[in-house]
PDB file of C-alpha atoms in Angstrom:
ATOM      1  CA  MET A   1     119.727 112.205  18.537  1.00 83.00           C
ATOM      2  CA  ASN A   2     118.977 111.927  22.157  1.00 94.00           C
ATOM      3  CA  ILE A   3     120.309 109.182  24.321  1.00 97.00           C
ATOM      4  CA  THR A   4     118.460 108.109  27.485  1.00 96.00           C
ATOM      5  CA  ARG A   5     118.635 105.517  30.159  1.00 96.00           C
ATOM      6  CA  LEU A   6     115.956 103.121  30.917  1.00 96.00           C
ATOM      7  CA  SER A   7     115.644 103.779  34.300  1.00 95.00           C
ATOM      8  CA  GLU A   8     114.680 107.576  33.235  1.00 95.00           C
ATOM      9  CA  GLU A   9     111.922 106.348  31.314  1.00 94.00           C
ATOM     10  CA  LEU A  10     108.336 107.534  32.599  1.00 92.00           C
ATOM     11  CA  ASP A  11     106.539 104.605  30.573  1.00 94.00           C
ATOM     12  CA  PRO A  12     108.867 101.563  30.646  1.00 91.00           C
ATOM     13  CA  ASN A  13     106.688  99.027  29.279  1.00 92.00           C
ATOM     14  CA  THR A  14     106.312 101.164  26.262  1.00 95.00           C
ATOM     15  CA  VAL A  15     110.178 101.280  25.890  1.00 96.00           C
ATOM     16  CA  VAL A  16     110.137  97.310  26.529  1.00 95.00           C
ATOM     17  CA  LYS A  17     107.542  96.976  23.595  1.00 97.00           C
ATOM     18  CA  ARG A  18     109.674  98.948  21.147  1.00 97.00           C
ATOM     19  CA  VAL A  19     113.016  97.209  22.264  1.00 97.00           C
ATOM     20  CA  TRP A  20     111.312  94.113  21.608  1.00 96.00           C
ATOM     21  CA  ASP A  21     110.210  95.160  18.084  1.00 95.00           C
ATOM     22  CA  ILE A  22     113.659  96.269  17.265  1.00 97.00           C
ATOM     23  CA  PHE A  23     115.317  93.051  18.869  1.00 96.00           C
ATOM     24  CA  PHE A  24     113.163  90.812  16.611  1.00 94.00           C
ATOM     25  CA  LEU A  25     113.576  92.935  13.371  1.00 93.00           C
ATOM     26  CA  THR A  26     117.259  92.758  13.631  1.00 92.00           C
ATOM     27  CA  SER A  27     117.414  89.076  14.856  1.00 86.00           C
ATOM     28  CA  ARG A  28     118.108  86.105  12.500  1.00 76.00           C
ATOM     29  CA  GLN A  29     117.554  83.197  15.170  1.00 73.00           C
ATOM     30  CA  GLY A  30     114.454  84.986  16.381  1.00 65.00           C
ATOM     31  CA  THR A  31     112.601  84.581  13.138  1.00 71.00           C
ATOM     32  CA  HIS A  32     112.075  81.050  13.615  1.00 75.00           C
ATOM     33  CA  LEU A  33     110.852  81.046  17.158  1.00 83.00           C
ATOM     34  CA  VAL A  34     107.255  80.442  18.322  1.00 81.00           C
ATOM     35  CA  GLU A  35     105.979  82.996  20.806  1.00 82.00           C
ATOM     36  CA  CYS A  36     106.875  81.210  24.066  1.00 82.00           C
ATOM     37  CA  GLN A  37     110.534  80.632  22.890  1.00 89.00           C
ATOM     38  CA  LYS A  38     110.545  84.158  21.602  1.00 90.00           C
ATOM     39  CA  GLU A  39     110.013  85.267  25.445  1.00 90.00           C
ATOM     40  CA  ASP A  40     112.905  82.924  26.475  1.00 87.00           C
ATOM     41  CA  PHE A  41     115.154  84.325  23.886  1.00 89.00           C
ATOM     42  CA  PHE A  42     114.326  88.222  24.162  1.00 92.00           C
ATOM     43  CA  TYR A  43     114.885  87.753  28.079  1.00 89.00           C
ATOM     44  CA  SER A  44     118.355  86.091  27.637  1.00 86.00           C
ATOM     45  CA  TRP A  45     119.686  88.863  25.309  1.00 88.00           C
ATOM     46  CA  ALA A  46     117.792  91.968  26.469  1.00 93.00           C
ATOM     47  CA  GLY A  47     115.057  91.569  28.918  1.00 93.00           C
ATOM     48  CA  TRP A  48     117.462  90.262  31.728  1.00 90.00           C
ATOM     49  CA  TYR A  49     119.443  93.519  31.472  1.00 91.00           C
ATOM     50  CA  MET A  50     116.498  95.832  30.993  1.00 95.00           C
ATOM     51  CA  GLU A  51     114.857  94.318  34.202  1.00 92.00           C
ATOM     52  CA  THR A  52     118.338  93.970  36.466  1.00 89.00           C
ATOM     53  CA  ALA A  53     120.307  97.159  35.223  1.00 91.00           C
ATOM     54  CA  PRO A  54     117.967  99.460  33.831  1.00 94.00           C
ATOM     55  CA  GLU A  55     120.492 102.417  34.490  1.00 94.00           C
ATOM     56  CA  GLN A  56     123.053 100.421  31.857  1.00 94.00           C
ATOM     57  CA  THR A  57     120.147 100.320  29.388  1.00 96.00           C
ATOM     58  CA  LEU A  58     120.718 103.018  26.656  1.00 98.00           C
ATOM     59  CA  LEU A  59     117.945 104.189  24.267  1.00 98.00           C
ATOM     60  CA  ILE A  60     118.510 106.493  21.514  1.00 98.00           C
ATOM     61  CA  ARG A  61     115.942 108.354  19.772  1.00 97.00           C
ATOM     62  CA  ASN A  62     115.795 110.167  16.331  1.00 96.00           C
ATOM     63  CA  ALA A  63     114.708 113.793  15.620  1.00 95.00           C
ATOM     64  CA  ASP A  64     110.951 112.570  15.829  1.00 95.00           C
ATOM     65  CA  LYS A  65     111.600 111.153  19.300  1.00 95.00           C
ATOM     66  CA  LYS A  66     111.067 107.534  18.130  1.00 96.00           C
ATOM     67  CA  ILE A  67     113.034 105.005  19.702  1.00 98.00           C
ATOM     68  CA  VAL A  68     115.324 103.638  16.835  1.00 98.00           C
ATOM     69  CA  GLY A  69     118.032 101.914  18.837  1.00 98.00           C
ATOM     70  CA  TYR A  70     119.113 100.483  22.139  1.00 98.00           C
ATOM     71  CA  LEU A  71     122.231  99.185  24.372  1.00 98.00           C
ATOM     72  CA  VAL A  72     121.762  96.931  26.979  1.00 97.00           C
ATOM     73  CA  GLY A  73     124.656  96.149  29.233  1.00 93.00           C
ATOM     74  CA  CYS A  74     126.229  94.889  32.160  1.00 91.00           C
ATOM     75  CA  LEU A  75     129.246  96.683  33.924  1.00 93.00           C
ATOM     76  CA  ASP A  76     130.621  93.314  35.397  1.00 90.00           C
ATOM     77  CA  SER A  77     129.996  90.148  33.614  1.00 86.00           C
ATOM     78  CA  THR A  78     130.872  88.029  36.525  1.00 82.00           C
ATOM     79  CA  SER A  79     127.636  89.381  38.450  1.00 80.00           C
ATOM     80  CA  ALA A  80     125.467  88.073  35.278  1.00 76.00           C
ATOM     81  CA  ARG A  81     127.022  84.557  35.681  1.00 68.00           C
ATOM     82  CA  ARG A  82     123.243  83.422  36.674  1.00 71.00           C
ATOM     83  CA  LEU A  83     121.861  84.483  33.362  1.00 68.00           C
ATOM     84  CA  TYR A  84     124.949  83.225  31.306  1.00 67.00           C
ATOM     85  CA  GLN A  85     125.059  79.835  32.554  1.00 68.00           C
ATOM     86  CA  ARG A  86     122.510  79.060  30.003  1.00 67.00           C
ATOM     87  CA  LEU A  87     124.178  80.765  27.146  1.00 71.00           C
ATOM     88  CA  PHE A  88     126.502  78.729  25.162  1.00 69.00           C
ATOM     89  CA  TYR A  89     129.804  81.207  25.053  1.00 77.00           C
ATOM     90  CA  TYR A  90     129.797  82.447  28.381  1.00 81.00           C
ATOM     91  CA  LYS A  91     132.170  79.580  29.928  1.00 82.00           C
ATOM     92  CA  ALA A  92     134.449  79.374  27.036  1.00 86.00           C
ATOM     93  CA  PHE A  93     135.132  83.267  27.005  1.00 91.00           C
ATOM     94  CA  ALA A  94     135.128  83.470  30.735  1.00 89.00           C
ATOM     95  CA  HIS A  95     139.037  83.832  31.060  1.00 92.00           C
ATOM     96  CA  CYS A  96     138.604  87.137  29.459  1.00 94.00           C
ATOM     97  CA  TYR A  97     136.107  88.932  31.508  1.00 92.00           C
ATOM     98  CA  ARG A  98     139.119  89.962  34.166  1.00 93.00           C
ATOM     99  CA  GLU A  99     140.664  92.230  31.353  1.00 95.00           C
ATOM    100  CA  TYR A 100     137.443  93.262  29.685  1.00 97.00           C
ATOM    101  CA  PRO A 101     134.616  92.831  32.461  1.00 96.00           C
ATOM    102  CA  SER A 102     131.779  94.902  31.020  1.00 95.00           C
ATOM    103  CA  HIS A 103     129.787  93.545  27.827  1.00 94.00           C
ATOM    104  CA  PHE A 104     126.578  95.018  25.953  1.00 95.00           C
ATOM    105  CA  HIS A 105     124.245  93.854  23.218  1.00 95.00           C
ATOM    106  CA  ILE A 106     123.248  96.706  20.659  1.00 97.00           C
ATOM    107  CA  ASN A 107     120.355  96.722  18.075  1.00 96.00           C
ATOM    108  CA  CYS A 108     118.982  99.594  15.899  1.00 97.00           C
ATOM    109  CA  ASP A 109     116.065  99.391  13.820  1.00 97.00           C
ATOM    110  CA  PRO A 110     117.203  98.748  10.151  1.00 95.00           C
ATOM    111  CA  ASP A 111     115.731 101.752   8.858  1.00 95.00           C
ATOM    112  CA  PHE A 112     117.981 103.954  11.003  1.00 95.00           C
ATOM    113  CA  GLN A 113     121.367 101.681  10.760  1.00 94.00           C
ATOM    114  CA  SER A 114     124.632 103.194   9.286  1.00 93.00           C
ATOM    115  CA  VAL A 115     123.809 106.766  10.242  1.00 94.00           C
ATOM    116  CA  GLY A 116     125.636 106.920  13.583  1.00 96.00           C
ATOM    117  CA  PHE A 117     122.906 105.756  16.119  1.00 97.00           C
ATOM    118  CA  GLY A 118     124.743 102.532  17.111  1.00 97.00           C
ATOM    119  CA  GLY A 119     127.927 104.229  17.253  1.00 97.00           C
ATOM    120  CA  ALA A 120     126.747 106.841  19.578  1.00 98.00           C
ATOM    121  CA  LEU A 121     125.148 104.143  22.081  1.00 98.00           C
ATOM    122  CA  VAL A 122     128.174 102.070  22.034  1.00 98.00           C
ATOM    123  CA  LYS A 123     130.540 105.300  22.643  1.00 98.00           C
ATOM    124  CA  ARG A 124     128.297 106.326  25.664  1.00 98.00           C
ATOM    125  CA  PHE A 125     128.174 102.813  27.275  1.00 98.00           C
ATOM    126  CA  VAL A 126     131.982 103.042  26.784  1.00 98.00           C
ATOM    127  CA  SER A 127     132.042 106.343  28.530  1.00 97.00           C
ATOM    128  CA  ASN A 128     129.723 104.953  31.046  1.00 97.00           C
ATOM    129  CA  ALA A 129     131.972 102.105  31.925  1.00 97.00           C
ATOM    130  CA  HIS A 130     135.333 103.944  32.110  1.00 98.00           C
ATOM    131  CA  ASP A 131     133.602 106.529  34.470  1.00 97.00           C
ATOM    132  CA  SER A 132     132.594 103.551  36.480  1.00 96.00           C
ATOM    133  CA  GLY A 133     136.407 102.541  36.859  1.00 97.00           C
ATOM    134  CA  ILE A 134     136.013  99.540  34.238  1.00 97.00           C
ATOM    135  CA  LYS A 135     139.333  98.622  32.609  1.00 96.00           C
ATOM    136  CA  GLY A 136     137.567  96.913  29.563  1.00 98.00           C
ATOM    137  CA  VAL A 137     134.712  96.510  27.504  1.00 98.00           C
ATOM    138  CA  HIS A 138     133.871  93.317  25.422  1.00 97.00           C
ATOM    139  CA  LEU A 139     131.265  91.728  23.280  1.00 96.00           C
ATOM    140  CA  VAL A 140     130.856  88.451  21.268  1.00 94.00           C
ATOM    141  CA  THR A 141     129.935  88.066  17.715  1.00 94.00           C
ATOM    142  CA  GLU A 142     130.564  85.832  14.777  1.00 94.00           C
ATOM    143  CA  ALA A 143     133.989  85.862  13.286  1.00 96.00           C
ATOM    144  CA  ALA A 144     132.830  86.729   9.793  1.00 94.00           C
ATOM    145  CA  ALA A 145     129.552  88.933  11.104  1.00 93.00           C
ATOM    146  CA  LYS A 146     128.836  91.913   9.079  1.00 91.00           C
ATOM    147  CA  ASN A 147     128.719  93.845  12.233  1.00 93.00           C
ATOM    148  CA  ARG A 148     132.388  93.161  13.341  1.00 96.00           C
ATOM    149  CA  GLY A 149     133.560  95.894  11.158  1.00 95.00           C
ATOM    150  CA  PHE A 150     131.435  98.127  12.898  1.00 96.00           C
ATOM    151  CA  TYR A 151     133.070  97.392  15.975  1.00 97.00           C
ATOM    152  CA  GLU A 152     136.459  97.550  14.875  1.00 97.00           C
ATOM    153  CA  LYS A 153     135.968 101.147  13.766  1.00 97.00           C
ATOM    154  CA  LEU A 154     135.220 101.909  17.388  1.00 97.00           C
ATOM    155  CA  GLU A 155     138.354 100.244  18.147  1.00 97.00           C
ATOM    156  CA  PHE A 156     137.652  97.021  19.690  1.00 98.00           C
ATOM    157  CA  ILE A 157     140.066  94.343  18.787  1.00 98.00           C
ATOM    158  CA  GLU A 158     140.060  90.474  18.778  1.00 97.00           C
ATOM    159  CA  TYR A 159     141.074  89.450  21.902  1.00 97.00           C
ATOM    160  CA  ASP A 160     140.231  85.483  21.487  1.00 96.00           C
ATOM    161  CA  GLN A 161     138.354  83.241  19.099  1.00 96.00           C
ATOM    162  CA  LYS A 162     136.565  79.947  19.817  1.00 94.00           C
ATOM    163  CA  PHE A 163     134.525  77.418  17.770  1.00 93.00           C
ATOM    164  CA  ILE A 164     131.369  76.801  19.654  1.00 86.00           C
ATOM    165  CA  CYS A 165     128.160  75.268  18.256  1.00 81.00           C
ATOM    166  CA  ASN A 166     129.282  75.191  14.844  1.00 87.00           C
ATOM    167  CA  ASN A 167     130.192  78.648  14.664  1.00 87.00           C
ATOM    168  CA  SER A 168     133.626  80.668  14.829  1.00 94.00           C
ATOM    169  CA  LEU A 169     133.088  83.312  17.620  1.00 94.00           C
ATOM    170  CA  VAL A 170     135.182  86.076  18.666  1.00 96.00           C
ATOM    171  CA  LEU A 171     135.566  88.232  21.602  1.00 97.00           C
ATOM    172  CA  LEU A 172     136.152  91.661  20.595  1.00 98.00           C
ATOM    173  CA  GLY A 173     137.418  94.081  23.434  1.00 98.00           C
ATOM    174  CA  LYS A 174     138.757  97.476  24.078  1.00 98.00           C
ATOM    175  CA  LYS A 175     140.455  98.578  26.938  1.00 98.00           C
ATOM    176  CA  LEU A 176     139.668 101.689  28.843  1.00 97.00           C
TER     177      LEU A 176
END
């Protein structure tokens, strides 16, 4: 298992293509979108981070050196305000960003889930945030989402819950 940053990659276009593939392999909402909608959807949840913060974008490879997962993140959620003005939950959880300023989005190829790749990515991002002096990290997911247990095993706890767009969403946070 090898973790690198997008900013270290020699061929970022190939990396973006692989992240795109993983993103849509794991996205429930993305399967119903037409191509032009896919570009906007990808940009909002992964592309913006890769473009704006390539040093905070982590990639993980298996033994065959194939990218099998990625984590895109932002050490300061308030700096992402321009992007997040477009996302449905940003304002609802804005009061949490002082306590948990960093956030991330993570996906692993379905063929490589539940074997430690995702946990390794999250641990590295949390470590990087800690080393940068950040006091907390958060993510938002559905209250009953399957992935919630994954985050709770990594010691993320529920900090807030909101009912937004017909979904019960939780902000899970981890103090550093």
